[in-house]
Short mmCIF file of C-alpha atoms in Angstrom, two decimals:
data_model
loop_
_atom_site.label_atom_id
_atom_site.label_comp_id
_atom_site.label_asym_id
_atom_site.label_seq_id
_atom_site.Cartn_x
_atom_site.Cartn_y
_atom_site.Cartn_z
CA UNK U 1 5.00 -54.10 2.40
CA UNK U 2 6.23 -57.40 0.83
CA UNK U 3 7.41 -56.81 -2.74
CA UNK U 4 6.99 -60.52 -3.53
CA UNK U 5 3.34 -60.36 -2.47
CA UNK U 6 2.78 -57.31 -4.63
CA UNK U 7 4.24 -59.08 -7.65
CA UNK U 8 2.21 -62.22 -7.04
CA UNK U 9 -1.09 -60.42 -6.70
CA UNK U 10 -0.30 -58.26 -9.76
CA UNK U 11 0.50 -61.35 -11.80
CA UNK U 12 -2.68 -63.08 -10.70
CA UNK U 13 -4.60 -59.88 -11.65
CA UNK U 14 -2.99 -60.06 -15.11
CA UNK U 15 -4.04 -63.75 -15.48
CA UNK U 16 -7.61 -63.07 -14.32
CA UNK U 17 -7.93 -59.96 -16.48
CA UNK U 18 -6.67 -61.57 -19.67
CA UNK U 19 -8.75 -64.76 -19.28
CA UNK U 20 -11.98 -63.18 -17.99
CA UNK U 21 -13.40 -61.95 -21.37
CA UNK U 22 -12.23 -64.92 -23.44
CA UNK U 23 -13.85 -68.41 -23.30
CA UNK U 24 -11.15 -70.23 -21.35
CA UNK U 25 -12.28 -69.63 -17.68
CA UNK U 26 -10.49 -67.07 -15.52
CA UNK U 27 -11.25 -68.94 -12.30
CA UNK U 28 -9.92 -72.15 -13.79
CA UNK U 29 -6.71 -70.49 -14.91
CA UNK U 30 -6.16 -68.95 -11.49
CA UNK U 31 -6.43 -72.43 -9.99
CA UNK U 32 -3.94 -73.79 -12.57
CA UNK U 33 -1.44 -70.91 -12.08
CA UNK U 34 -1.61 -71.16 -8.29
CA UNK U 35 -1.09 -74.89 -8.48
CA UNK U 36 2.05 -74.61 -10.68
CA UNK U 37 3.45 -71.81 -8.52
CA UNK U 38 2.71 -73.72 -5.30
CA UNK U 39 0.77 -70.73 -3.97
CA UNK U 40 -2.83 -70.82 -2.85
CA UNK U 41 -4.57 -67.46 -2.47
CA UNK U 42 -7.69 -68.00 -0.41
CA UNK U 43 -8.65 -64.35 -0.52
CA UNK U 44 -12.23 -63.55 -1.51
CA UNK U 45 -11.45 -59.81 -1.43
CA UNK U 46 -8.92 -60.40 -4.20
CA UNK U 47 -11.49 -62.23 -6.33
CA UNK U 48 -14.11 -59.55 -5.86
CA UNK U 49 -11.70 -56.69 -6.66
CA UNK U 50 -10.23 -58.20 -9.84
CA UNK U 51 -13.73 -59.14 -11.08
CA UNK U 52 -14.84 -55.58 -10.43
CA UNK U 53 -11.85 -54.36 -12.44
CA UNK U 54 -12.96 -56.58 -15.29
CA UNK U 55 -16.43 -55.10 -14.97
CA UNK U 56 -15.04 -51.58 -15.36
CA UNK U 57 -13.24 -52.74 -18.54
CA UNK U 58 -16.54 -54.06 -19.92
CA UNK U 59 -18.21 -50.76 -19.10
CA UNK U 60 -15.44 -48.82 -20.86
CA UNK U 61 -15.62 -50.94 -24.01
CA UNK U 62 -19.41 -50.90 -24.20
CA UNK U 63 -20.05 -47.43 -22.74
CA UNK U 64 -21.88 -46.13 -25.84
CA UNK U 65 -24.03 -49.21 -26.24
CA UNK U 66 -24.90 -49.15 -22.55
CA UNK U 67 -25.83 -45.52 -22.64
CA UNK U 68 -28.19 -46.10 -25.54
CA UNK U 69 -29.72 -49.15 -23.87
CA UNK U 70 -30.38 -47.36 -20.58
CA UNK U 71 -31.63 -44.21 -22.31
CA UNK U 72 -34.04 -46.10 -24.54
CA UNK U 73 -35.26 -48.36 -21.71
CA UNK U 74 -36.32 -45.38 -19.66
CA UNK U 75 -37.68 -43.66 -22.79
CA UNK U 76 -39.98 -46.65 -23.39
CA UNK U 77 -41.13 -46.66 -19.79
CA UNK U 78 -42.14 -43.00 -20.04
CA UNK U 79 -43.49 -42.87 -23.59
CA UNK U 80 -44.34 -46.49 -24.57
CA UNK U 81 -43.11 -45.67 -28.10
CA UNK U 82 -42.48 -48.70 -30.28
CA UNK U 83 -39.05 -47.42 -31.38
CA UNK U 84 -37.72 -47.94 -27.83
CA UNK U 85 -39.35 -51.31 -27.18
CA UNK U 86 -36.56 -53.58 -28.34
CA UNK U 87 -34.05 -51.98 -26.00
CA UNK U 88 -36.54 -52.17 -23.15
CA UNK U 89 -37.10 -55.89 -23.77
CA UNK U 90 -33.35 -56.44 -24.06
CA UNK U 91 -33.04 -55.01 -20.53
CA UNK U 92 -35.88 -57.20 -19.30
CA UNK U 93 -34.19 -60.29 -20.72
CA UNK U 94 -30.92 -59.33 -18.99
CA UNK U 95 -32.76 -59.19 -15.66
CA UNK U 96 -34.40 -62.57 -16.31
CA UNK U 97 -31.07 -64.13 -17.27
CA UNK U 98 -29.42 -62.87 -14.08
CA UNK U 99 -31.83 -64.72 -11.77
CA UNK U 100 -30.46 -68.30 -12.18
CA UNK U 101 -26.87 -67.44 -11.31
CA UNK U 102 -27.97 -65.26 -8.38
CA UNK U 103 -30.12 -68.03 -6.87
CA UNK U 104 -27.79 -70.96 -7.61
CA UNK U 105 -24.74 -68.99 -6.54
CA UNK U 106 -26.26 -68.34 -3.12
CA UNK U 107 -27.35 -71.98 -2.75
CA UNK U 108 -24.20 -73.72 -3.94
CA UNK U 109 -21.36 -71.25 -3.47
CA UNK U 110 -19.95 -73.01 -0.42
CA UNK U 111 -20.17 -76.46 -1.99
CA UNK U 112 -18.46 -75.30 -5.17
CA UNK U 113 -15.66 -73.62 -3.20
CA UNK U 114 -15.03 -76.79 -1.15
CA UNK U 115 -15.36 -79.55 -3.73
CA UNK U 116 -14.94 -78.23 -7.30
CA UNK U 117 -11.76 -76.17 -7.18
CA UNK U 118 -9.32 -79.05 -7.54
CA UNK U 119 -6.89 -79.15 -10.43
CA UNK U 120 -8.45 -82.31 -11.87
CA UNK U 121 -11.95 -80.84 -11.77
CA UNK U 122 -10.67 -77.78 -13.67
CA UNK U 123 -9.14 -80.07 -16.33
CA UNK U 124 -12.44 -81.86 -16.96
CA UNK U 125 -14.30 -78.57 -16.99
CA UNK U 126 -11.88 -77.24 -19.67
CA UNK U 127 -12.58 -80.35 -21.77
CA UNK U 128 -16.30 -79.67 -21.50
CA UNK U 129 -15.68 -76.07 -22.59
CA UNK U 130 -13.62 -77.30 -25.54
CA UNK U 131 -16.45 -79.54 -26.77
CA UNK U 132 -19.04 -76.80 -26.41
CA UNK U 133 -16.91 -74.28 -28.28
CA UNK U 134 -16.15 -76.74 -31.06
CA UNK U 135 -19.83 -77.48 -31.62
CA UNK U 136 -20.76 -73.82 -32.20
CA UNK U 137 -17.51 -72.65 -33.81
CA UNK U 138 -19.02 -72.12 -37.29
CA UNK U 139 -22.45 -70.80 -36.33
CA UNK U 140 -23.30 -67.29 -37.64
CA UNK U 141 -26.79 -66.80 -36.19
CA UNK U 142 -29.85 -65.03 -37.44
CA UNK U 143 -31.37 -63.44 -34.33
CA UNK U 144 -30.72 -59.76 -33.65
CA UNK U 145 -31.65 -57.85 -30.52
CA UNK U 146 -35.30 -57.53 -31.59
CA UNK U 147 -35.82 -61.29 -31.98
CA UNK U 148 -34.83 -62.42 -28.45
CA UNK U 149 -37.34 -64.27 -26.32
CA UNK U 150 -37.92 -65.21 -22.69
CA UNK U 151 -36.71 -68.70 -23.51
CA UNK U 152 -33.44 -67.29 -24.81
CA UNK U 153 -32.93 -65.31 -21.61
CA UNK U 154 -33.64 -68.30 -19.36
CA UNK U 155 -31.38 -70.70 -21.25
CA UNK U 156 -28.49 -68.25 -21.28
CA UNK U 157 -29.10 -67.47 -17.63
CA UNK U 158 -28.72 -71.14 -16.67
CA UNK U 159 -25.63 -71.38 -18.90
CA UNK U 160 -24.07 -68.57 -16.91
CA UNK U 161 -24.97 -70.43 -13.69
CA UNK U 162 -23.08 -73.49 -14.92
CA UNK U 163 -19.99 -71.29 -15.13
CA UNK U 164 -19.92 -71.03 -11.36
CA UNK U 165 -17.85 -74.25 -11.67
CA UNK U 166 -14.15 -73.32 -12.03
CA UNK U 167 -12.91 -74.31 -15.49
CA UNK U 168 -16.22 -73.53 -17.14
CA UNK U 169 -15.83 -70.14 -18.78
CA UNK U 170 -18.59 -67.63 -18.03
CA UNK U 171 -18.16 -65.84 -21.33
CA UNK U 172 -17.73 -69.17 -23.09
CA UNK U 173 -20.86 -70.70 -21.55
CA UNK U 174 -23.06 -67.70 -22.27
CA UNK U 175 -21.72 -67.18 -25.81
CA UNK U 176 -22.09 -70.90 -26.59
CA UNK U 177 -25.73 -70.72 -25.37
CA UNK U 178 -26.41 -67.52 -27.33
CA UNK U 179 -24.93 -68.94 -30.53
CA UNK U 180 -26.71 -72.27 -30.10
CA UNK U 181 -30.02 -70.33 -29.77
CA UNK U 182 -29.31 -68.65 -33.11
CA UNK U 183 -28.14 -65.22 -32.02
CA UNK U 184 -25.95 -63.19 -34.31
CA UNK U 185 -22.36 -62.79 -33.16
CA UNK U 186 -22.67 -59.14 -32.12
CA UNK U 187 -25.93 -59.80 -30.25
CA UNK U 188 -24.37 -62.81 -28.50
CA UNK U 189 -21.36 -60.69 -27.45
CA UNK U 190 -23.47 -57.84 -26.14
CA UNK U 191 -25.88 -60.10 -24.28
CA UNK U 192 -23.05 -62.13 -22.74
CA UNK U 193 -21.01 -59.17 -21.51
CA UNK U 194 -24.01 -57.06 -20.48
CA UNK U 195 -25.08 -60.08 -18.41
CA UNK U 196 -21.72 -59.92 -16.63
CA UNK U 197 -22.50 -56.43 -15.35
CA UNK U 198 -25.30 -57.10 -12.76
CA UNK U 199 -23.55 -60.22 -11.47
CA UNK U 200 -20.18 -58.59 -10.95
CA UNK U 201 -21.68 -55.32 -9.69
CA UNK U 202 -23.99 -57.15 -7.26
CA UNK U 203 -21.11 -59.25 -5.89
CA UNK U 204 -18.99 -56.14 -5.40
CA UNK U 205 -21.70 -54.16 -3.63
CA UNK U 206 -22.46 -57.09 -1.27
CA UNK U 207 -18.76 -57.50 -0.48
CA UNK U 208 -17.59 -53.90 -0.20
CA UNK U 209 -18.29 -53.79 3.55
CA UNK U 210 -16.27 -56.91 4.11
CA UNK U 211 -13.41 -55.55 1.99
CA UNK U 212 -13.27 -52.21 3.85
CA UNK U 213 -13.63 -53.88 7.23
CA UNK U 214 -11.01 -56.53 6.58
CA UNK U 215 -8.45 -56.75 9.36
CA UNK U 216 -5.56 -56.86 6.92
CA UNK U 217 -6.87 -54.36 4.39
CA UNK U 218 -4.27 -51.67 5.11
CA UNK U 219 -1.32 -54.09 4.67
CA UNK U 220 -2.90 -55.60 1.54
CA UNK U 221 -3.91 -52.25 -0.04
CA UNK U 222 -0.91 -52.13 -2.42
CA UNK U 223 -1.13 -55.78 -3.57
CA UNK U 224 -4.85 -55.28 -4.07
CA UNK U 225 -4.17 -52.10 -6.09
CA UNK U 226 -1.62 -53.91 -8.23
CA UNK U 227 -4.07 -56.74 -8.94
CA UNK U 228 -6.91 -54.32 -9.64
CA UNK U 229 -4.94 -52.20 -12.14
CA UNK U 230 -3.50 -55.25 -13.89
CA UNK U 231 -6.94 -56.84 -14.19
CA UNK U 232 -8.49 -53.62 -15.53
CA UNK U 233 -5.81 -53.15 -18.26
CA UNK U 234 -5.62 -56.77 -19.33
CA UNK U 235 -9.45 -57.20 -19.32
CA UNK U 236 -9.88 -54.16 -21.55
CA UNK U 237 -7.41 -55.24 -24.23
CA UNK U 238 -8.42 -58.90 -24.00
CA UNK U 239 -12.07 -58.00 -24.58
CA UNK U 240 -11.21 -55.79 -27.57
CA UNK U 241 -9.08 -58.66 -29.00
CA UNK U 242 -11.87 -61.18 -28.42
CA UNK U 243 -14.44 -58.99 -30.18
CA UNK U 244 -12.22 -59.04 -33.29
CA UNK U 245 -11.90 -62.84 -33.05
CA UNK U 246 -15.67 -63.22 -32.81
CA UNK U 247 -16.13 -61.15 -36.00
CA UNK U 248 -13.71 -63.47 -37.83
CA UNK U 249 -15.40 -66.59 -36.40
CA UNK U 250 -12.20 -68.12 -34.96
CA UNK U 251 -13.70 -69.76 -31.85
CA UNK U 252 -12.19 -73.08 -32.96
CA UNK U 253 -8.78 -71.87 -31.68
CA UNK U 254 -10.17 -71.51 -28.18
CA UNK U 255 -11.71 -74.98 -28.42
CA UNK U 256 -8.32 -76.38 -29.34
CA UNK U 257 -6.59 -74.53 -26.53
CA UNK U 258 -9.12 -75.75 -23.93
CA UNK U 259 -8.77 -79.30 -25.31
CA UNK U 260 -4.98 -79.33 -25.02
CA UNK U 261 -4.95 -77.65 -21.63
CA UNK U 262 -7.68 -79.94 -20.28
CA UNK U 263 -6.00 -83.14 -21.53
CA UNK U 264 -2.66 -82.05 -20.12
CA UNK U 265 -4.14 -81.43 -16.69
CA UNK U 266 -6.28 -84.56 -16.62
CA UNK U 267 -3.48 -86.95 -17.67
CA UNK U 268 -0.49 -85.22 -16.10
CA UNK U 269 -1.89 -84.75 -12.59
#
């Protein structure tokens, strides 16, 4: 086992984990870090595993909310009681919002991987993220869970699909869309991160056979484990930190960070 490889993968897991929940693009930051280190990790198994670790962090943070949502969704299906309807519709909207990224991801995954992972493209994508975050930085919202519509789900779903481009933050794109549609901050957060669950889970389940059957899986088991654990821990604390920031309405700081990082990349490289 190569100690250097273990440290590199663990570090990349830390970067992915910390940047996944916050609106600065984890995929973009991995491209940036790899560029500065002169290391290119073309390892889809790594990406799948660290994203699954971030998913587990989301599940841990939102475990009580998810339990209530699932329980009430099935309760509505069996009883049709009005008290459970809002949670049932919330689940329906999550399914609808997942469709765009699933379809567009299948259609354009190869093209994105080949043409949109350059350092310059990431810089421009960060600038776009900065503008979007700045525009919604002071919005408070008025829509709670019970006031969501099909239109809201579709718009947020396409926003998540845009985040297939490295440098466009998934959480940033979906939260910007949610806030622009008038959602309250807590509803925007829940919808955004609940929307991450089916995408990440689906990707993991589709890839688990490839991961287990990989020819170098045994020699990469420890680096993978290091990246997975790092991503899980950093995703958990980053998400908790970001939830506090959302409550205080400090998204302008992320807009400033993305602006500075994007300008540096665009003009320096």
